[in-house]
Amino acid sequence: DAGVIQSPRHEVTEMGQEVTLRCKPISGHDYLFWYRQTMMRGLELLIYFNNNVPIDDSGMPEDRFSAKMPNASFSTLKIQPSEPRDSAVYFCASSLAGWTTGQEQFFGPGTRLTVL
Amino acid sequence: GIQVEQSPPDLILQEGANSTLRCNFSDSVNNLQWFHQNPWGQLINLFYIPSGTKQNGRLSATTVATERYSLLYISSSQTTDSGVYFCAVEQVDFNKFYFGSGTKLNVKP
């Protein structure tokens, strides 16, 4: 398996534009996680899915952020409208089971987002 | 929310040395995990360790949940151990996840 695939790897956009980040989890993994990493706030769990259903989105910073998982092999994280403070590295991860089971999470390479 | 503090914030080691990284948390947790982020940004799960001790090669981890801390031991360090080590916890009854600010490790050859 190719591992967790994220696209694009880098995204530069202007404030107010819509941004869509994409993730393809490892085949057979039932859980998918979206994380954000910034210098100011460190690592944060934004949202996670189980079998394509969002389980906990309490980490999503505000209504401008939305995430979907239309099928087991694809998820998107959308920011609309984007703001400079959204600049960060966004990681997607997948695992066979959730946080509380000890199953290893496999991380994608991340998408570095810059909002000008 | 829960406070997760990691120490030391920075650590420089000579290759072959041993080290202990610490993670303190301010409230009861359901689970605790350790992650490693290499200098190129790649994140890797190291341990799921809500309590007790686990070992994986040169790395081992111990969590004493009743005293609200976890330790990550690195023995015979190698340059490939360099990077940032994060601990993350899930707070009991809240299903919220919190990461520490990390320990940045630099292993020199």
mmCIF file of N, CA and C in Angstrom, chain A residues 35 37 43-45 48 56 58-59 91 99-105 107-109, chain B residues 30-31 33 35 37 41-45 48 86 88-90 94-97 99:
data_model
loop_
_atom_site.group_PDB
_atom_site.id
_atom_site.type_symbol
_atom_site.label_atom_id
_atom_site.label_comp_id
_atom_site.label_asym_id
_atom_site.label_seq_id
_atom_site.Cartn_x
_atom_site.Cartn_y
_atom_site.Cartn_z
ATOM 1 N N TYR A 35 -5.504 16.523 11.442
ATOM 2 C CA TYR A 35 -4.768 17.298 12.432
ATOM 3 C C TYR A 35 -4.262 18.588 11.784
ATOM 4 N N GLN A 37 -1.116 21.607 12.472
ATOM 5 C CA GLN A 37 0.079 21.950 13.235
ATOM 6 C C GLN A 37 0.509 23.367 12.902
ATOM 7 N N LEU A 43 0.233 20.947 17.759
ATOM 8 C CA LEU A 43 -0.585 19.945 17.084
ATOM 9 C C LEU A 43 -1.982 19.933 17.679
ATOM 10 N N GLU A 44 -2.982 19.859 16.805
ATOM 11 C CA GLU A 44 -4.367 19.809 17.261
ATOM 12 C C GLU A 44 -5.110 18.761 16.435
ATOM 13 N N LEU A 45 -5.959 17.986 17.103
ATOM 14 C CA LEU A 45 -6.855 17.083 16.391
ATOM 15 C C LEU A 45 -8.107 17.869 16.023
ATOM 16 N N TYR A 48 -12.354 13.484 13.547
ATOM 17 C CA TYR A 48 -12.066 12.143 13.083
ATOM 18 C C TYR A 48 -13.345 11.419 12.679
ATOM 19 N N ASP A 56 -16.240 12.996 16.096
ATOM 20 C CA ASP A 56 -15.955 14.109 16.980
ATOM 21 C C ASP A 56 -15.340 15.238 16.167
ATOM 22 N N SER A 58 -15.175 18.375 17.549
ATOM 23 C CA SER A 58 -15.039 19.460 18.518
ATOM 24 C C SER A 58 -13.744 20.246 18.361
ATOM 25 N N GLY A 59 -12.791 19.689 17.640
ATOM 26 C CA GLY A 59 -11.544 20.394 17.398
ATOM 27 C C GLY A 59 -11.573 21.328 16.206
ATOM 28 N N PHE A 91 -2.341 17.573 8.587
ATOM 29 C CA PHE A 91 -2.029 16.156 8.449
ATOM 30 C C PHE A 91 -3.313 15.334 8.452
ATOM 31 N N TRP A 99 -8.557 5.818 18.791
ATOM 32 C CA TRP A 99 -7.531 6.224 19.748
ATOM 33 C C TRP A 99 -7.462 5.286 20.939
ATOM 34 N N THR A 100 -8.617 4.830 21.399
ATOM 35 C CA THR A 100 -8.656 4.119 22.672
ATOM 36 C C THR A 100 -8.293 2.643 22.559
ATOM 37 N N THR A 101 -7.930 2.205 21.371
ATOM 38 C CA THR A 101 -7.621 0.796 21.203
ATOM 39 C C THR A 101 -6.132 0.539 21.045
ATOM 40 N N GLY A 102 -5.377 1.613 20.907
ATOM 41 C CA GLY A 102 -3.946 1.432 20.749
ATOM 42 C C GLY A 102 -3.506 1.102 19.348
ATOM 43 N N GLN A 103 -4.420 1.116 18.396
ATOM 44 C CA GLN A 103 -4.022 0.852 17.025
ATOM 45 C C GLN A 103 -3.171 2.011 16.494
ATOM 46 N N GLU A 104 -2.131 1.667 15.793
ATOM 47 C CA GLU A 104 -1.220 2.680 15.283
ATOM 48 C C GLU A 104 -1.907 3.541 14.230
ATOM 49 N N GLN A 105 -1.660 4.831 14.308
ATOM 50 C CA GLN A 105 -2.113 5.747 13.280
ATOM 51 C C GLN A 105 -0.991 5.935 12.258
ATOM 52 N N PHE A 107 0.347 8.376 9.329
ATOM 53 C CA PHE A 107 0.175 9.765 8.912
ATOM 54 C C PHE A 107 0.584 9.968 7.459
ATOM 55 N N GLY A 108 -0.142 10.866 6.813
ATOM 56 C CA GLY A 108 0.283 11.335 5.507
ATOM 57 C C GLY A 108 1.400 12.352 5.644
ATOM 58 N N PRO A 109 1.949 12.802 4.528
ATOM 59 C CA PRO A 109 3.073 13.734 4.561
ATOM 60 C C PRO A 109 2.678 15.156 4.924
ATOM 61 N N ASN B 30 -7.969 9.124 29.580
ATOM 62 C CA ASN B 30 -8.372 7.803 29.103
ATOM 63 C C ASN B 30 -7.217 7.092 28.416
ATOM 64 N N ASN B 31 -6.501 7.852 27.664
ATOM 65 C CA ASN B 31 -5.376 7.219 27.005
ATOM 66 C C ASN B 31 -4.289 8.237 26.728
ATOM 67 N N GLN B 33 -0.675 8.787 24.196
ATOM 68 C CA GLN B 33 0.138 8.287 23.089
ATOM 69 C C GLN B 33 1.382 9.153 22.950
ATOM 70 N N PHE B 35 4.273 10.349 20.075
ATOM 71 C CA PHE B 35 4.527 10.478 18.643
ATOM 72 C C PHE B 35 5.939 11.015 18.426
ATOM 73 N N GLN B 37 8.074 13.191 15.434
ATOM 74 C CA GLN B 37 8.076 13.910 14.165
ATOM 75 C C GLN B 37 9.526 14.111 13.749
ATOM 76 N N GLY B 41 9.391 16.406 8.974
ATOM 77 C CA GLY B 41 7.984 16.650 9.252
ATOM 78 C C GLY B 41 7.102 15.421 9.342
ATOM 79 N N GLN B 42 7.628 14.256 9.031
ATOM 80 C CA GLN B 42 6.821 13.046 9.057
ATOM 81 C C GLN B 42 6.507 12.640 10.499
ATOM 82 N N LEU B 43 5.230 12.357 10.761
ATOM 83 C CA LEU B 43 4.772 11.950 12.090
ATOM 84 C C LEU B 43 4.613 10.437 12.162
ATOM 85 N N ILE B 44 5.032 9.877 13.292
ATOM 86 C CA ILE B 44 4.918 8.438 13.511
ATOM 87 C C ILE B 44 4.401 8.194 14.920
ATOM 88 N N ASN B 45 3.429 7.314 15.017
ATOM 89 C CA ASN B 45 2.944 6.832 16.301
ATOM 90 C C ASN B 45 4.031 5.961 16.931
ATOM 91 N N TYR B 48 1.039 3.604 22.328
ATOM 92 C CA TYR B 48 -0.238 3.836 22.990
ATOM 93 C C TYR B 48 -0.055 3.285 24.390
ATOM 94 N N PHE B 86 6.235 14.152 20.814
ATOM 95 C CA PHE B 86 5.002 14.694 21.389
ATOM 96 C C PHE B 86 4.300 13.616 22.206
ATOM 97 N N ALA B 88 0.369 12.954 23.718
ATOM 98 C CA ALA B 88 -1.009 13.412 23.530
ATOM 99 C C ALA B 88 -1.910 12.594 24.438
ATOM 100 N N VAL B 89 -2.902 13.248 24.996
ATOM 101 C CA VAL B 89 -3.792 12.574 25.936
ATOM 102 C C VAL B 89 -5.236 12.822 25.554
ATOM 103 N N GLU B 90 -6.075 11.880 25.980
ATOM 104 C CA GLU B 90 -7.519 12.059 25.852
ATOM 105 C C GLU B 90 -8.078 12.238 27.254
ATOM 106 N N PHE B 94 -14.533 13.718 28.530
ATOM 107 C CA PHE B 94 -14.689 14.839 27.609
ATOM 108 C C PHE B 94 -14.427 14.460 26.161
ATOM 109 N N ASN B 95 -13.759 13.314 25.945
ATOM 110 C CA ASN B 95 -13.402 12.903 24.579
ATOM 111 C C ASN B 95 -12.666 14.008 23.838
ATOM 112 N N LYS B 96 -11.874 14.747 24.580
ATOM 113 C CA LYS B 96 -11.063 15.797 23.964
ATOM 114 C C LYS B 96 -9.604 15.352 23.964
ATOM 115 N N PHE B 97 -8.909 15.758 22.924
ATOM 116 C CA PHE B 97 -7.525 15.345 22.768
ATOM 117 C C PHE B 97 -6.614 16.554 22.889
ATOM 118 N N PHE B 99 -2.413 17.812 22.898
ATOM 119 C CA PHE B 99 -1.006 17.507 22.652
ATOM 120 C C PHE B 99 -0.128 18.394 23.523
#
